[in-house]
Amino acid sequence: MSSDGPIDLEDLVITAYCALDDALKHAGVVNDKGKLVPRRGPPPEVDDREVLCLCLLQEWLGFESDLSFYGWFENNQVMCDFFPRRLSRQNWADRRTLLTPLLERLAGAFADMAGDGEEEEPPFSS
């Protein structure tokens, strides 16, 4: 990753996944067969960590809606290469909703890891 210019999409995806992994560990969130939020049923086809990573990317890239992000994601070869298992648009929106409380919890973990005080609102908070 070059420090001379803007970050490319591949580096951003890797950075998002690594930051997410660190925040999950910091918050004490455990992955249980692809689930980060306890719920009934078999393991999901798409791991919650992948969905959360995509949620982070949606925020970082400034997409206002799930629909616009999903359309961009489906038509972006880099994203399709990184995330070959994809949810339908409705399932994407449902999983994002399911994981929103965890995203809010992770916002605090990100801020805590960065050493920010409570003066500033952490990223991804509403």
PDB file of C-alpha atoms in Angstrom:
ATOM      1  CA  MET A   1       0.000   0.000   0.000  1.00  0.00           C
ATOM      2  CA  SER A   2       1.491   3.297  -1.083  1.00  0.00           C
ATOM      3  CA  SER A   3       1.420   6.341   1.165  1.00  0.00           C
ATOM      4  CA  ASP A   4       1.815   8.655  -1.842  1.00  0.00           C
ATOM      5  CA  GLY A   5      -1.809   8.776  -2.967  1.00  0.00           C
ATOM      6  CA  PRO A   6      -5.307   7.569  -2.317  1.00  0.00           C
ATOM      7  CA  ILE A   7      -5.856   4.000  -1.187  1.00  0.00           C
ATOM      8  CA  ASP A   8      -7.045   1.590  -3.868  1.00  0.00           C
ATOM      9  CA  LEU A   9     -10.143  -0.540  -3.426  1.00  0.00           C
ATOM     10  CA  GLU A  10      -8.262  -3.785  -2.786  1.00  0.00           C
ATOM     11  CA  ASP A  11      -6.261  -2.190   0.018  1.00  0.00           C
ATOM     12  CA  LEU A  12      -9.422  -0.623   1.436  1.00  0.00           C
ATOM     13  CA  VAL A  13     -11.170  -4.016   1.579  1.00  0.00           C
ATOM     14  CA  ILE A  14      -8.192  -5.601   3.329  1.00  0.00           C
ATOM     15  CA  THR A  15      -7.940  -2.661   5.742  1.00  0.00           C
ATOM     16  CA  ALA A  16     -11.653  -2.849   6.532  1.00  0.00           C
ATOM     17  CA  TYR A  17     -11.516  -6.584   7.235  1.00  0.00           C
ATOM     18  CA  CYS A  18      -8.432  -6.256   9.454  1.00  0.00           C
ATOM     19  CA  ALA A  19      -9.911  -3.287  11.355  1.00  0.00           C
ATOM     20  CA  LEU A  20     -13.132  -5.222  11.820  1.00  0.00           C
ATOM     21  CA  ASP A  21     -11.263  -8.264  13.115  1.00  0.00           C
ATOM     22  CA  ASP A  22      -9.375  -6.087  15.620  1.00  0.00           C
ATOM     23  CA  ALA A  23     -12.584  -4.371  16.762  1.00  0.00           C
ATOM     24  CA  LEU A  24     -14.389  -7.701  17.219  1.00  0.00           C
ATOM     25  CA  LYS A  25     -11.540  -8.987  19.390  1.00  0.00           C
ATOM     26  CA  HIS A  26     -11.452  -5.711  21.347  1.00  0.00           C
ATOM     27  CA  ALA A  27     -15.212  -5.888  21.952  1.00  0.00           C
ATOM     28  CA  GLY A  28     -15.029  -9.561  22.954  1.00  0.00           C
ATOM     29  CA  VAL A  29     -17.316 -10.695  20.136  1.00  0.00           C
ATOM     30  CA  VAL A  30     -16.898 -14.365  19.281  1.00  0.00           C
ATOM     31  CA  ASN A  31     -17.631 -15.951  15.911  1.00  0.00           C
ATOM     32  CA  ASP A  32     -19.829 -19.025  16.299  1.00  0.00           C
ATOM     33  CA  LYS A  33     -20.004 -20.895  12.989  1.00  0.00           C
ATOM     34  CA  GLY A  34     -20.285 -17.700  10.979  1.00  0.00           C
ATOM     35  CA  LYS A  35     -22.618 -15.965  13.424  1.00  0.00           C
ATOM     36  CA  LEU A  36     -21.581 -12.957  15.482  1.00  0.00           C
ATOM     37  CA  VAL A  37     -25.111 -12.373  16.783  1.00  0.00           C
ATOM     38  CA  PRO A  38     -26.711 -15.412  18.446  1.00  0.00           C
ATOM     39  CA  ARG A  39     -29.671 -16.737  16.505  1.00  0.00           C
ATOM     40  CA  ARG A  40     -31.268 -20.053  15.691  1.00  0.00           C
ATOM     41  CA  GLY A  41     -30.682 -21.978  12.540  1.00  0.00           C
ATOM     42  CA  PRO A  42     -27.773 -23.445  10.611  1.00  0.00           C
ATOM     43  CA  PRO A  43     -24.573 -21.541   9.923  1.00  0.00           C
ATOM     44  CA  PRO A  44     -25.163 -18.774   7.374  1.00  0.00           C
ATOM     45  CA  GLU A  45     -23.888 -19.184   3.824  1.00  0.00           C
ATOM     46  CA  VAL A  46     -22.269 -15.758   4.115  1.00  0.00           C
ATOM     47  CA  ASP A  47     -20.364 -15.210   7.367  1.00  0.00           C
ATOM     48  CA  ASP A  48     -21.462 -12.261   9.529  1.00  0.00           C
ATOM     49  CA  ARG A  49     -17.876 -10.925   9.368  1.00  0.00           C
ATOM     50  CA  GLU A  50     -18.172 -10.592   5.591  1.00  0.00           C
ATOM     51  CA  VAL A  51     -21.469  -8.746   5.933  1.00  0.00           C
ATOM     52  CA  LEU A  52     -19.999  -6.417   8.565  1.00  0.00           C
ATOM     53  CA  CYS A  53     -16.972  -5.760   6.373  1.00  0.00           C
ATOM     54  CA  LEU A  54     -19.297  -4.781   3.553  1.00  0.00           C
ATOM     55  CA  CYS A  55     -21.236  -2.534   5.950  1.00  0.00           C
ATOM     56  CA  LEU A  56     -17.988  -0.772   6.869  1.00  0.00           C
ATOM     57  CA  LEU A  57     -17.119  -0.340   3.217  1.00  0.00           C
ATOM     58  CA  GLN A  58     -20.583   1.013   2.477  1.00  0.00           C
ATOM     59  CA  GLU A  59     -20.079   3.656   5.168  1.00  0.00           C
ATOM     60  CA  TRP A  60     -16.486   4.492   4.220  1.00  0.00           C
ATOM     61  CA  LEU A  61     -17.360   4.833   0.541  1.00  0.00           C
ATOM     62  CA  GLY A  62     -20.305   7.107   1.342  1.00  0.00           C
ATOM     63  CA  PHE A  63     -23.209   5.098  -0.045  1.00  0.00           C
ATOM     64  CA  GLU A  64     -26.455   6.545   1.316  1.00  0.00           C
ATOM     65  CA  SER A  65     -28.606   3.474   0.729  1.00  0.00           C
ATOM     66  CA  ASP A  66     -28.300  -0.293   0.758  1.00  0.00           C
ATOM     67  CA  LEU A  67     -29.809  -0.364  -2.727  1.00  0.00           C
ATOM     68  CA  SER A  68     -27.161   1.892  -4.274  1.00  0.00           C
ATOM     69  CA  PHE A  69     -24.340   0.053  -2.481  1.00  0.00           C
ATOM     70  CA  TYR A  70     -25.690  -3.341  -3.495  1.00  0.00           C
ATOM     71  CA  GLY A  71     -25.943  -2.293  -7.150  1.00  0.00           C
ATOM     72  CA  TRP A  72     -22.367  -0.980  -7.115  1.00  0.00           C
ATOM     73  CA  PHE A  73     -21.111  -4.088  -5.297  1.00  0.00           C
ATOM     74  CA  GLU A  74     -22.769  -6.494  -7.744  1.00  0.00           C
ATOM     75  CA  ASN A  75     -21.159  -4.700 -10.698  1.00  0.00           C
ATOM     76  CA  ASN A  76     -17.665  -4.269  -9.264  1.00  0.00           C
ATOM     77  CA  GLN A  77     -15.252  -7.060 -10.207  1.00  0.00           C
ATOM     78  CA  VAL A  78     -12.852  -6.342  -7.318  1.00  0.00           C
ATOM     79  CA  MET A  79     -15.689  -6.672  -4.808  1.00  0.00           C
ATOM     80  CA  CYS A  80     -17.051  -9.812  -6.467  1.00  0.00           C
ATOM     81  CA  ASP A  81     -13.567 -11.351  -6.334  1.00  0.00           C
ATOM     82  CA  PHE A  82     -13.187 -10.566  -2.632  1.00  0.00           C
ATOM     83  CA  PHE A  83     -16.745 -11.634  -1.759  1.00  0.00           C
ATOM     84  CA  PRO A  84     -17.749 -14.463  -4.105  1.00  0.00           C
ATOM     85  CA  ARG A  85     -20.628 -15.629  -1.879  1.00  0.00           C
ATOM     86  CA  ARG A  86     -23.289 -12.955  -2.061  1.00  0.00           C
ATOM     87  CA  LEU A  87     -26.690 -12.463  -0.523  1.00  0.00           C
ATOM     88  CA  SER A  88     -29.750 -11.342  -2.445  1.00  0.00           C
ATOM     89  CA  ARG A  89     -30.443  -7.620  -2.090  1.00  0.00           C
ATOM     90  CA  GLN A  90     -33.276  -8.281   0.379  1.00  0.00           C
ATOM     91  CA  ASN A  91     -31.191 -10.711   2.438  1.00  0.00           C
ATOM     92  CA  TRP A  92     -28.370  -8.130   2.443  1.00  0.00           C
ATOM     93  CA  ALA A  93     -30.736  -5.497   3.878  1.00  0.00           C
ATOM     94  CA  ASP A  94     -32.094  -7.975   6.448  1.00  0.00           C
ATOM     95  CA  ARG A  95     -28.610  -9.011   7.623  1.00  0.00           C
ATOM     96  CA  ARG A  96     -27.470  -5.387   7.819  1.00  0.00           C
ATOM     97  CA  THR A  97     -30.496  -4.655  10.010  1.00  0.00           C
ATOM     98  CA  LEU A  98     -29.772  -7.701  12.184  1.00  0.00           C
ATOM     99  CA  LEU A  99     -26.153  -6.622  12.633  1.00  0.00           C
ATOM    100  CA  THR A 100     -26.800  -2.892  13.237  1.00  0.00           C
ATOM    101  CA  PRO A 101     -26.676  -3.163  17.060  1.00  0.00           C
ATOM    102  CA  LEU A 102     -23.321  -4.928  16.743  1.00  0.00           C
ATOM    103  CA  LEU A 103     -22.077  -2.217  14.355  1.00  0.00           C
ATOM    104  CA  GLU A 104     -22.991   0.393  16.957  1.00  0.00           C
ATOM    105  CA  ARG A 105     -21.108  -1.577  19.612  1.00  0.00           C
ATOM    106  CA  LEU A 106     -18.096  -1.864  17.309  1.00  0.00           C
ATOM    107  CA  ALA A 107     -18.133   1.903  16.730  1.00  0.00           C
ATOM    108  CA  GLY A 108     -17.234   2.238  20.393  1.00  0.00           C
ATOM    109  CA  ALA A 109     -14.505  -0.377  20.024  1.00  0.00           C
ATOM    110  CA  PHE A 110     -13.030   1.489  17.031  1.00  0.00           C
ATOM    111  CA  ALA A 111     -13.016   4.751  18.980  1.00  0.00           C
ATOM    112  CA  ASP A 112     -11.554   3.054  22.050  1.00  0.00           C
ATOM    113  CA  MET A 113      -8.794   1.400  20.015  1.00  0.00           C
ATOM    114  CA  ALA A 114      -7.961   4.735  18.363  1.00  0.00           C
ATOM    115  CA  GLY A 115      -7.634   6.299  21.808  1.00  0.00           C
ATOM    116  CA  ASP A 116     -10.348   8.844  21.090  1.00  0.00           C
ATOM    117  CA  GLY A 117     -12.154  10.290  24.032  1.00  0.00           C
ATOM    118  CA  GLU A 118     -15.874  10.761  24.190  1.00  0.00           C
ATOM    119  CA  GLU A 119     -15.585  14.295  22.793  1.00  0.00           C
ATOM    120  CA  GLU A 120     -16.014  13.031  19.245  1.00  0.00           C
ATOM    121  CA  GLU A 121     -18.754  10.812  17.927  1.00  0.00           C
ATOM    122  CA  PRO A 122     -17.308   7.431  16.847  1.00  0.00           C
ATOM    123  CA  PRO A 123     -17.603   6.368  13.226  1.00  0.00           C
ATOM    124  CA  PHE A 124     -20.708   4.455  12.146  1.00  0.00           C
ATOM    125  CA  SER A 125     -22.853   5.839  14.955  1.00  0.00           C
ATOM    126  CA  SER A 126     -26.298   7.159  14.221  1.00  0.00           C
TER     127      SER A 126
END
